[in-house]
Tab-separated table of C-alpha atoms in Angstrom:
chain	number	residue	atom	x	y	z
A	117	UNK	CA	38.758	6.953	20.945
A	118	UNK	CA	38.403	7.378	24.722
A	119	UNK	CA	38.054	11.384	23.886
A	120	UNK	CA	36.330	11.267	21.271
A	121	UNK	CA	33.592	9.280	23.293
A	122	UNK	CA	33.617	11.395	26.107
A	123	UNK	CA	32.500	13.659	23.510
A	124	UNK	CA	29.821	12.282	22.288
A	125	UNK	CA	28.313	11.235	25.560
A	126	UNK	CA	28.276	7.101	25.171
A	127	UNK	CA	30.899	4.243	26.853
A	128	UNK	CA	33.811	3.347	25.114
A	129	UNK	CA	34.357	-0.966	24.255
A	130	UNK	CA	36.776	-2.654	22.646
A	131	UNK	CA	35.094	-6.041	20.745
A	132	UNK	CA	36.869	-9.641	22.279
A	133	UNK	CA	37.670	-10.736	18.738
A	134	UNK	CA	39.365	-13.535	19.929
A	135	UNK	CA	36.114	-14.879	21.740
A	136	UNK	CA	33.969	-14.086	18.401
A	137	UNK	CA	30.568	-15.224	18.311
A	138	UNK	CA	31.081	-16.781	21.848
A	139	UNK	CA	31.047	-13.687	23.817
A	140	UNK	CA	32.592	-11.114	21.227
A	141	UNK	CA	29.858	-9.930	19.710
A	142	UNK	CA	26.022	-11.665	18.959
A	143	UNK	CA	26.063	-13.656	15.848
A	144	UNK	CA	21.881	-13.933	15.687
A	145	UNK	CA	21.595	-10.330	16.145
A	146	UNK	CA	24.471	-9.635	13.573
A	147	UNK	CA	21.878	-12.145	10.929
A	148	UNK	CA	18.904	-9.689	11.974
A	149	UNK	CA	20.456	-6.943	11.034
A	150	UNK	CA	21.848	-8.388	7.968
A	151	UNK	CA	26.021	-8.367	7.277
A	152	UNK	CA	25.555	-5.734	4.089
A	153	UNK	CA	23.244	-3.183	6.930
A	154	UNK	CA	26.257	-3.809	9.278
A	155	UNK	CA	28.799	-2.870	6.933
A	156	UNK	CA	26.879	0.576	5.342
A	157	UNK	CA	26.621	1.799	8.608
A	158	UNK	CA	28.968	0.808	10.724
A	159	UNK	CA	27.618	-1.208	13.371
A	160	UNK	CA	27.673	-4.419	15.558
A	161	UNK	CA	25.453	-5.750	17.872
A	162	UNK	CA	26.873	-7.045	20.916
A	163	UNK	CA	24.786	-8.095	23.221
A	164	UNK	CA	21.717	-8.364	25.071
A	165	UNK	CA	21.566	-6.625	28.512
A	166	UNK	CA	17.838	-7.505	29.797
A	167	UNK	CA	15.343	-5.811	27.093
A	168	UNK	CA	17.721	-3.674	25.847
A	169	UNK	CA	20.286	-4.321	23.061
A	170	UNK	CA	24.197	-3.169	22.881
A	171	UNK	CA	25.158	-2.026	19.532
A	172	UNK	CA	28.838	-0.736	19.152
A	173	UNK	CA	29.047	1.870	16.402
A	174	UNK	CA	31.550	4.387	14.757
A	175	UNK	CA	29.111	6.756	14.494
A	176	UNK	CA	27.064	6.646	17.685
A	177	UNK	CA	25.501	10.103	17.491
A	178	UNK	CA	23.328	9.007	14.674
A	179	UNK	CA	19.988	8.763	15.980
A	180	UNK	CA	17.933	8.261	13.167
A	181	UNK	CA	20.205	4.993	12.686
A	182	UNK	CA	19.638	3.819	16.157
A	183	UNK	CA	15.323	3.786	15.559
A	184	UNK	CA	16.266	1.838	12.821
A	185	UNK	CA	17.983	-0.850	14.662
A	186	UNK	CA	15.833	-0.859	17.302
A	187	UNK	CA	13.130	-1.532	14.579
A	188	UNK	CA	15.201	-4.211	12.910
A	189	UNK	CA	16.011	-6.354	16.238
A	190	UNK	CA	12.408	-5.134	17.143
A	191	UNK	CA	13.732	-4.564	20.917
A	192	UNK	CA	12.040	-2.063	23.582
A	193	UNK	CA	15.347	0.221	23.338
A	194	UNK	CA	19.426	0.587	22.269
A	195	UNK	CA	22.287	1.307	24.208
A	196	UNK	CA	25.010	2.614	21.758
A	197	UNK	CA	28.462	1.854	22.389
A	198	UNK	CA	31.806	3.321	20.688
A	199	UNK	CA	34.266	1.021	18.790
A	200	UNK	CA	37.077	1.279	17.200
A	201	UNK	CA	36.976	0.383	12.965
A	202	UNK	CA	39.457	-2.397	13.314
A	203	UNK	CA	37.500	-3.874	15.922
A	204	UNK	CA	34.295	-3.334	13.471
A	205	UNK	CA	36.115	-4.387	10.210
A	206	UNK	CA	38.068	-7.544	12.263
A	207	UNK	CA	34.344	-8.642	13.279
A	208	UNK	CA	32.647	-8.893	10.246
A	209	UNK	CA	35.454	-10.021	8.182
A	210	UNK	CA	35.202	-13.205	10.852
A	211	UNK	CA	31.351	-13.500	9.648
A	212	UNK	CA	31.495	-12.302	6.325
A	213	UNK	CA	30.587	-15.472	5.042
A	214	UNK	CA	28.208	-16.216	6.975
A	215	UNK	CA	26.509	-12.811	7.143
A	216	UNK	CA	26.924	-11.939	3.621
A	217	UNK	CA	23.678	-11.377	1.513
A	218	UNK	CA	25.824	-12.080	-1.997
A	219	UNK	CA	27.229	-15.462	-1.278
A	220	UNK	CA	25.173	-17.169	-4.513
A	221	UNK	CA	26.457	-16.201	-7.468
A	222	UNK	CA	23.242	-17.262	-8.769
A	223	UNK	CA	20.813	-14.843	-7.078
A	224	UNK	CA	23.310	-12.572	-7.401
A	225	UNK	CA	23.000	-12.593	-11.327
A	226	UNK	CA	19.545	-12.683	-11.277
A	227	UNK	CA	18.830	-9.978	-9.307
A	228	UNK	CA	21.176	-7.682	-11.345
A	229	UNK	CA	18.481	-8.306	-14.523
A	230	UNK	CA	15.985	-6.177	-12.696
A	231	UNK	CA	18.330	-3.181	-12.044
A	232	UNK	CA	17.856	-0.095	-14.553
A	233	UNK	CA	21.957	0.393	-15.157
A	234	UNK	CA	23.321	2.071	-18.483
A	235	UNK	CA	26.897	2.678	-18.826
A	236	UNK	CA	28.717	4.423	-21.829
A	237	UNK	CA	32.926	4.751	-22.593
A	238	UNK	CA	32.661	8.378	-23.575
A	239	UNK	CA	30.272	11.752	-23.338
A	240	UNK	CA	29.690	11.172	-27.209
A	241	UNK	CA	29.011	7.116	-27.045
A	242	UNK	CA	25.105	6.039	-27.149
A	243	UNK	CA	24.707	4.307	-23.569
A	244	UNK	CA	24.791	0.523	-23.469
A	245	UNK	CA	21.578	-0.758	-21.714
A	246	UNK	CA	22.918	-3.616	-19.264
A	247	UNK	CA	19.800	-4.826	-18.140
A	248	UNK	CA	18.721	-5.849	-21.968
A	249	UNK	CA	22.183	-7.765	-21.553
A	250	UNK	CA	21.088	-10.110	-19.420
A	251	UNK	CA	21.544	-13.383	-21.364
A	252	UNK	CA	25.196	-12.274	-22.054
A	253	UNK	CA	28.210	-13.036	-20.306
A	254	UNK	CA	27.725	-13.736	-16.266
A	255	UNK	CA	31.126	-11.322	-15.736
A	256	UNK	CA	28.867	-8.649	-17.442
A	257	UNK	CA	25.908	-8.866	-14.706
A	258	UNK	CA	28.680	-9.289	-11.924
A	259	UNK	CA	30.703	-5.957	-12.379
A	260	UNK	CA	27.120	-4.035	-12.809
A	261	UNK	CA	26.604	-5.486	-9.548
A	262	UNK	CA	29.383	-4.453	-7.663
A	263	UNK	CA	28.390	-1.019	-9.076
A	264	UNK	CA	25.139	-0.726	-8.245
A	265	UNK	CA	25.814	-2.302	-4.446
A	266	UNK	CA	28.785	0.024	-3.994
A	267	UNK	CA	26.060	2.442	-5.299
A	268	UNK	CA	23.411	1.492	-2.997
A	269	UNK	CA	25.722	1.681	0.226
A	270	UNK	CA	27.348	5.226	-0.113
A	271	UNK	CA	30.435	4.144	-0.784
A	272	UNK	CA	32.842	6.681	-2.501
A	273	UNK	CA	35.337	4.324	-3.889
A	274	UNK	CA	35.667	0.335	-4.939
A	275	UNK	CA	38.559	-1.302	-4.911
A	276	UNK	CA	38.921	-4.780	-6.645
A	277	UNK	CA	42.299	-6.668	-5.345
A	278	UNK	CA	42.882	-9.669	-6.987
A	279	UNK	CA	45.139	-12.224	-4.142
A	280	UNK	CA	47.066	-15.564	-4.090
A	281	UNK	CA	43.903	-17.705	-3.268
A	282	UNK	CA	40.608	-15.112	-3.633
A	283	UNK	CA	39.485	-11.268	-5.453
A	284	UNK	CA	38.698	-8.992	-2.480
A	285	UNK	CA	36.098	-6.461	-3.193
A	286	UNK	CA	36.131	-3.539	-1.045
A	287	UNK	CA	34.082	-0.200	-0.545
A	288	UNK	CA	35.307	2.584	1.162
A	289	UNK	CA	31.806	4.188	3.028
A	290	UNK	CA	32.533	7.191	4.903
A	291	UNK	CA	36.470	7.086	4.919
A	292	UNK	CA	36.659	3.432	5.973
A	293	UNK	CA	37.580	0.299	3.770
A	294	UNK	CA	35.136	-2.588	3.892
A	295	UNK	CA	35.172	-5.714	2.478
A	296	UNK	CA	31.825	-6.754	1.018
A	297	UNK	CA	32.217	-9.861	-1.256
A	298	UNK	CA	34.510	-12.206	-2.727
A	299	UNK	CA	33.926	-12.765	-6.297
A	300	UNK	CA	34.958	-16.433	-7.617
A	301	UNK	CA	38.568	-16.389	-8.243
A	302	UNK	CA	38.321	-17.502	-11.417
A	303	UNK	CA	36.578	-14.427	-12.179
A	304	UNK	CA	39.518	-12.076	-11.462
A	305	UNK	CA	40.950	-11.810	-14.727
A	306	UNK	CA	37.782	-11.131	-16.481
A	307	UNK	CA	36.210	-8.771	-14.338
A	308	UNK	CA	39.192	-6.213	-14.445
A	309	UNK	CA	39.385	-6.816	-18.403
A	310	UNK	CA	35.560	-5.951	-18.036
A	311	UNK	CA	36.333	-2.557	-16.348
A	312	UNK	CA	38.924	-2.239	-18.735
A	313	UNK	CA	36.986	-2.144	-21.849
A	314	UNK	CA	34.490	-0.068	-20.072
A	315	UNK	CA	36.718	2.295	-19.307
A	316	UNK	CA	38.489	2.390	-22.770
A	317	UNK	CA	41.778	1.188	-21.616
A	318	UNK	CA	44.340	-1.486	-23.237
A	319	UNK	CA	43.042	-4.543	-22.093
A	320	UNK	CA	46.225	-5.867	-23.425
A	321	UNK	CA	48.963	-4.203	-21.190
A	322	UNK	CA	49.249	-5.342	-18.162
A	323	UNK	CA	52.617	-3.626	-17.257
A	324	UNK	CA	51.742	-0.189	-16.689
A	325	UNK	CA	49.523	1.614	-14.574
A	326	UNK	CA	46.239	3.024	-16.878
A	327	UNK	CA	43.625	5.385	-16.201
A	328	UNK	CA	40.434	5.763	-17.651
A	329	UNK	CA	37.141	6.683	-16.910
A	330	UNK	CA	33.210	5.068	-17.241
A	331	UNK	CA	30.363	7.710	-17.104
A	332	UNK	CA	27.030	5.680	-15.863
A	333	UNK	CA	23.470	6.200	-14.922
A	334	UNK	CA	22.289	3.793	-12.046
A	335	UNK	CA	18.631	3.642	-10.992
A	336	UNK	CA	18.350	7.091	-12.760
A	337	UNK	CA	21.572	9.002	-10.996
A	338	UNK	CA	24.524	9.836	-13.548
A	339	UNK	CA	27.962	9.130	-12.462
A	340	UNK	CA	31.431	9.417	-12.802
A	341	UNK	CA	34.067	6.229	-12.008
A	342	UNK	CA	37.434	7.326	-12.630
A	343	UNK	CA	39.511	4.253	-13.096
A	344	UNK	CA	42.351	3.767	-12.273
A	345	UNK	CA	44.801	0.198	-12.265
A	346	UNK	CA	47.824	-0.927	-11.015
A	347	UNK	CA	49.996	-4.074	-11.557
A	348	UNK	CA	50.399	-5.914	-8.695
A	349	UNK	CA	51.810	-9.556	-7.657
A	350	UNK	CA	48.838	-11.256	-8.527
A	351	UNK	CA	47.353	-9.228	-11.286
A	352	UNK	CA	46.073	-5.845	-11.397
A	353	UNK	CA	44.438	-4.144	-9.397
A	354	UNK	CA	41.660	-1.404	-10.385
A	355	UNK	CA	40.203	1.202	-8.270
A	356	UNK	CA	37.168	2.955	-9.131
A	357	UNK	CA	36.331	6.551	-7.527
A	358	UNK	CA	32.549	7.424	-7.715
A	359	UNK	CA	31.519	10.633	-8.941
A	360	UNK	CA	27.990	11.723	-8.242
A	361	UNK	CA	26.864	14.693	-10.108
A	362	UNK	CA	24.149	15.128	-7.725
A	363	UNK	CA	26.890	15.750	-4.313
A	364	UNK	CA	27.704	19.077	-6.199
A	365	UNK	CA	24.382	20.062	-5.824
A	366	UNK	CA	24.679	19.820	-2.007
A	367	UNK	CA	23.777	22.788	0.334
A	368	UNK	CA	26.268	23.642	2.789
A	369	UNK	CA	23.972	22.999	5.263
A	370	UNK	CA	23.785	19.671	4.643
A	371	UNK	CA	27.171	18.726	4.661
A	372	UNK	CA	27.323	17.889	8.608
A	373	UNK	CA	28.719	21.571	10.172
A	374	UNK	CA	27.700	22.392	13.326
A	375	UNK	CA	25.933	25.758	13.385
A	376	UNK	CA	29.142	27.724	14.818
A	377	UNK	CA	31.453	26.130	12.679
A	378	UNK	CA	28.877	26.985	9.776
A	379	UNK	CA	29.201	30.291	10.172
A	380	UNK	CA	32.512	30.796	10.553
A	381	UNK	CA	33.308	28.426	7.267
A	382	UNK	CA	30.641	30.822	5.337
A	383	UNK	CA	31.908	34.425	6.651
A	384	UNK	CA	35.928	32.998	4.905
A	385	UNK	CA	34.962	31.807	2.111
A	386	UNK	CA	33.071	35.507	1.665
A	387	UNK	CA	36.155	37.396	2.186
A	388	UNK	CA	38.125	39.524	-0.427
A	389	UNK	CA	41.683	37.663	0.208
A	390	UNK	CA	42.932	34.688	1.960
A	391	UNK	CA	43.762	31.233	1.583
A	392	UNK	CA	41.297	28.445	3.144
A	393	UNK	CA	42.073	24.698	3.498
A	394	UNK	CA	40.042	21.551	3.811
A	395	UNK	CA	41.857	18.416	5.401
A	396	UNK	CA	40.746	15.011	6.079
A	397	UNK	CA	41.209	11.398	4.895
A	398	UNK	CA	40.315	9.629	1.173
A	399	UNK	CA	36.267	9.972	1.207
A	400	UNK	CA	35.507	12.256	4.194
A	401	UNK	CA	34.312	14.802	1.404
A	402	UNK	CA	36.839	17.573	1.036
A	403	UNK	CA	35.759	18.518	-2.430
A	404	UNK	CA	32.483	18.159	-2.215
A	405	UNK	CA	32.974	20.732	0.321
A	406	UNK	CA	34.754	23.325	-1.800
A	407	UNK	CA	31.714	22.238	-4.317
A	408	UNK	CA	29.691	23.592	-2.319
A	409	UNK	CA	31.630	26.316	-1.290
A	410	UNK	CA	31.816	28.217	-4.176
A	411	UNK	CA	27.986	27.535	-5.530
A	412	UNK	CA	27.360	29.967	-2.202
A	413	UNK	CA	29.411	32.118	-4.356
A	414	UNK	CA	28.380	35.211	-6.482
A	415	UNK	CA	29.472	33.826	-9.841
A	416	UNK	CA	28.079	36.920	-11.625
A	417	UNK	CA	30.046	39.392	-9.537
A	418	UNK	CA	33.078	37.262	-9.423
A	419	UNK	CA	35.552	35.804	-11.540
A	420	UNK	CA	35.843	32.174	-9.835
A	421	UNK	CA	38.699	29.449	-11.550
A	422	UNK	CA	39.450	26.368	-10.758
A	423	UNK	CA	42.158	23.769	-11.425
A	424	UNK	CA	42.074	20.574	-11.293
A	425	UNK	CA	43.480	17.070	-11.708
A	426	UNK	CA	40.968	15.511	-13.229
A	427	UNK	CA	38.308	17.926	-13.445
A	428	UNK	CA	35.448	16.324	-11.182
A	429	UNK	CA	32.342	17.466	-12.177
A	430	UNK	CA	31.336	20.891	-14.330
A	431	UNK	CA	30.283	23.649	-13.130
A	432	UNK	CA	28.361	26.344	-15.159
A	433	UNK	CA	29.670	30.355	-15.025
A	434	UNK	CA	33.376	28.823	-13.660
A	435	UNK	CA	36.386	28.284	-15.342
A	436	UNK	CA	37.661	24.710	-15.035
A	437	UNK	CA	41.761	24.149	-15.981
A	438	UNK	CA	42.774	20.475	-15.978
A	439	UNK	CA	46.527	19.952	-15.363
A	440	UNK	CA	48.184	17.384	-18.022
A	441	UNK	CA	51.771	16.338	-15.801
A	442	UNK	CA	53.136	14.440	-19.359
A	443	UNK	CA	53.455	18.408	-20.797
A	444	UNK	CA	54.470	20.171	-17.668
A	445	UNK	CA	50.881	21.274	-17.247
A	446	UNK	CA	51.013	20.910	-13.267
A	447	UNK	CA	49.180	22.500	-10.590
A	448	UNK	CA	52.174	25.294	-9.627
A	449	UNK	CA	52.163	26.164	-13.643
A	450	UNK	CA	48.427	25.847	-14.043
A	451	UNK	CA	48.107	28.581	-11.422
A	452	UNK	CA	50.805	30.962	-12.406
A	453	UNK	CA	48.510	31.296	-15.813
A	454	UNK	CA	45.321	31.653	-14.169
A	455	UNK	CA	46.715	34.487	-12.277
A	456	UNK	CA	47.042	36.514	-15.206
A	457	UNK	CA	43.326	36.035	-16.359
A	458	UNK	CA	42.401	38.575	-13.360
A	459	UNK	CA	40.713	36.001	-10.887
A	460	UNK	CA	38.730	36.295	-7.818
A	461	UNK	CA	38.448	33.220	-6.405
A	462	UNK	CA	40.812	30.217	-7.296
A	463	UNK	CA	39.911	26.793	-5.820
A	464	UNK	CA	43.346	24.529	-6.541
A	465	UNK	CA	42.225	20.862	-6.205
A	466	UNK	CA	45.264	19.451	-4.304
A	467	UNK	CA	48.355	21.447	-2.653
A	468	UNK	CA	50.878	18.908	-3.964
A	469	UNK	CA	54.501	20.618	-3.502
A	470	UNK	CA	56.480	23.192	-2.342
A	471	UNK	CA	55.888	25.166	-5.418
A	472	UNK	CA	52.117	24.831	-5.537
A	473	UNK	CA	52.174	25.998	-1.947
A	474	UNK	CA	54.354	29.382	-2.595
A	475	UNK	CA	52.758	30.239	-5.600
A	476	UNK	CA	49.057	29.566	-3.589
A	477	UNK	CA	50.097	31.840	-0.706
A	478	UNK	CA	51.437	34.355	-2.657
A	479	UNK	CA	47.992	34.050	-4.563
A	480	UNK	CA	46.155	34.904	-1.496
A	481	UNK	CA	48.762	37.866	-0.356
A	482	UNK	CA	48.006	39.460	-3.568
A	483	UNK	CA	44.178	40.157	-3.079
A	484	UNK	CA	42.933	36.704	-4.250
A	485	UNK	CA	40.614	33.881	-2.056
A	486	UNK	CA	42.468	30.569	-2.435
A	487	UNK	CA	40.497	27.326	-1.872
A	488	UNK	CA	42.274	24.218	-1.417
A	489	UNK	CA	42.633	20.781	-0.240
A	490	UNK	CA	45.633	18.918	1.478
């Protein structure tokens, strides 16, 4: 953390947790800002240092984030600190409560009513218009809630964890797990049959991992949740991936390269031959960057396949092979057939074995441009 602040030019703190609101971190400045703005981005406000206010932050480089605070807390100026995540998560898990926007259950069913949310179990299925539903069943209005807020807040997955005495619910927002609310515990049970049934699994087996799928429209964007559950000591729990048709459609440019790096990602994913991997953790956007990687590709000059596990989102003029495990259909054997159907470019999804790997580099040895993920 030290380096990477040097880096970015700002002091590296780590948060007194232990002191809290009495010298940890400021507990009227964390209200101004509001616990759900703290979470999204990342932030806590520490202190006061004359005029100016001391914010720690993950992301301290972003300035358009720091005019916002600075209008929020309506100070004369920010100093940005670095912390580390634990020492972010560990602080507003202490004020959660007391910070959280969604502690009524009651305004937190009533404001779902005015949200435009329609969610269907399959391509074919007429969408089911939740905010007619209203009047039904308050475990209805809840999990549209956690959908839209997880929505609202950028967060990439949502992970419902049901516990011995409360149901976490937790967003991952740029590659970091948060927790934003605490659903009644009562609850539990019927908000994972909920996502059940929405996702057309057996609400009745509880012994097996399941994986399903809701396609959704929220405030007018269409998504993909791929669902997937797990049993666990005390019940099961689901995690939902989000899928937003509209991150394929992202520009390179956009995706947070600097200039240099830019150009050297662009001039290898232009060559003839070659293999070219994206790393990173859960959420940091590794497919959306081969996404957009091969829209910057000619598609009518070039033969470009995929495969995939599941197939994300679909992409006109390319080939898309999902691989089925339960019939042998894996990646390795997926891409030993798509070799014979004279490709140019092959994006695999995931390098997941030894044989995926050989049969990848020998892909790219034999006048092919691999794309791939680890």
């Amino acid at each position: 953390q030290q380096v990477v602040a040097e880096v970015a030019g700002v002091p590296f703190e780590r948060v007194d947790l232990e002191a809290g609101l009495d010298g940890g971190f400021d507990g009227r400045m964390l209200q101004r800002l509001g616990g759900d703005f703290c979470k999204a981005h990342m932030v806590l406000p520490l202190r006061i240092e004359g005029s100016r206010a001391v914010v720690g932050a993950i992301r301290p480089d972003d300035v358009f984030l720091v005019d916002e605070i600075r209008a929020r807390l309506n100070v004369p100026s920010v100093k940005v600190v670095l912390i580390t995540a634990g020492d972010l998560r560990g602080a507003l898990e202490m004020v959660g409560e007391d910070t959280s926007e969604d502690a009524d259950l009651s305004e937190i069913l009533a404001d779902v009513d005015e949200a435009d949310v329609e969610i269907s179990r399959s391509e074919s299925a007429e969408a089911v218009d939740l905010e007619a539903r209203a009047g039904e069943s308050p475990v209805i209005r809840y999990v549209n809630y956690i959908i839209q807020t997880a929505v609202k807040e950028g967060a990439s997955d949502i992970h419902i964890e049901p516990g011995e005495k409360k149901l976490k619910v937790r967003f991952r927002i740029d590659g970091i797990l948060f927790e934003m609310m605490n659903p009644p515990p009562g609850m539990s049970a019927a908000i994972i049959s909920r996502l059940k049934i929405m996702a057309d699994l057996d609400i009745s087996e509880r012994r097996v991992p399941q994986d399903g799928r809701i396609r959704c429209t929220v405030q007018g964007r269409k998504l993909d949740l791929r669902v997937s559950t797990l049993p666990a000591g005390y019940g099961e729990k689901v995690v939902m991936r989000i899928l937003d048709t509209k991150s394929i459609n992202v520009e390179l440019e956009d995706l947070g390269f600097d200039p240099q790096t830019l150009e050297v990602w662009k001039t290898q994913i232009h060559q003839p031959h070659g293999i070219v991997l994206v790393t990173g953790p859960t959420g940091s956007g590794k497919t959306t960057t081969l996404y957009s990687s091969i829209r910057q590709l000619d598609k009518n000059k070039l033969n470009i396949s995929t495969v995939e596990d599941p197939i994300e989102y679909h992409l006109d003029g390319i080939t898309q092979t999902q691989t089925h495990e339960k019939i042998g259909m894996n990646f390795a054997k997926a891409l030993k057939a798509l070799l014979r159907q004279d490709p140019d470019v092959i994006m695999l999804g995931e390098i997941r074995d030894m044989e995926t790997a050989h049969t990848a580099i020998q892909a790219a040895l034999t006048g092919h441009l691999v794309l791939s993920t680890l």
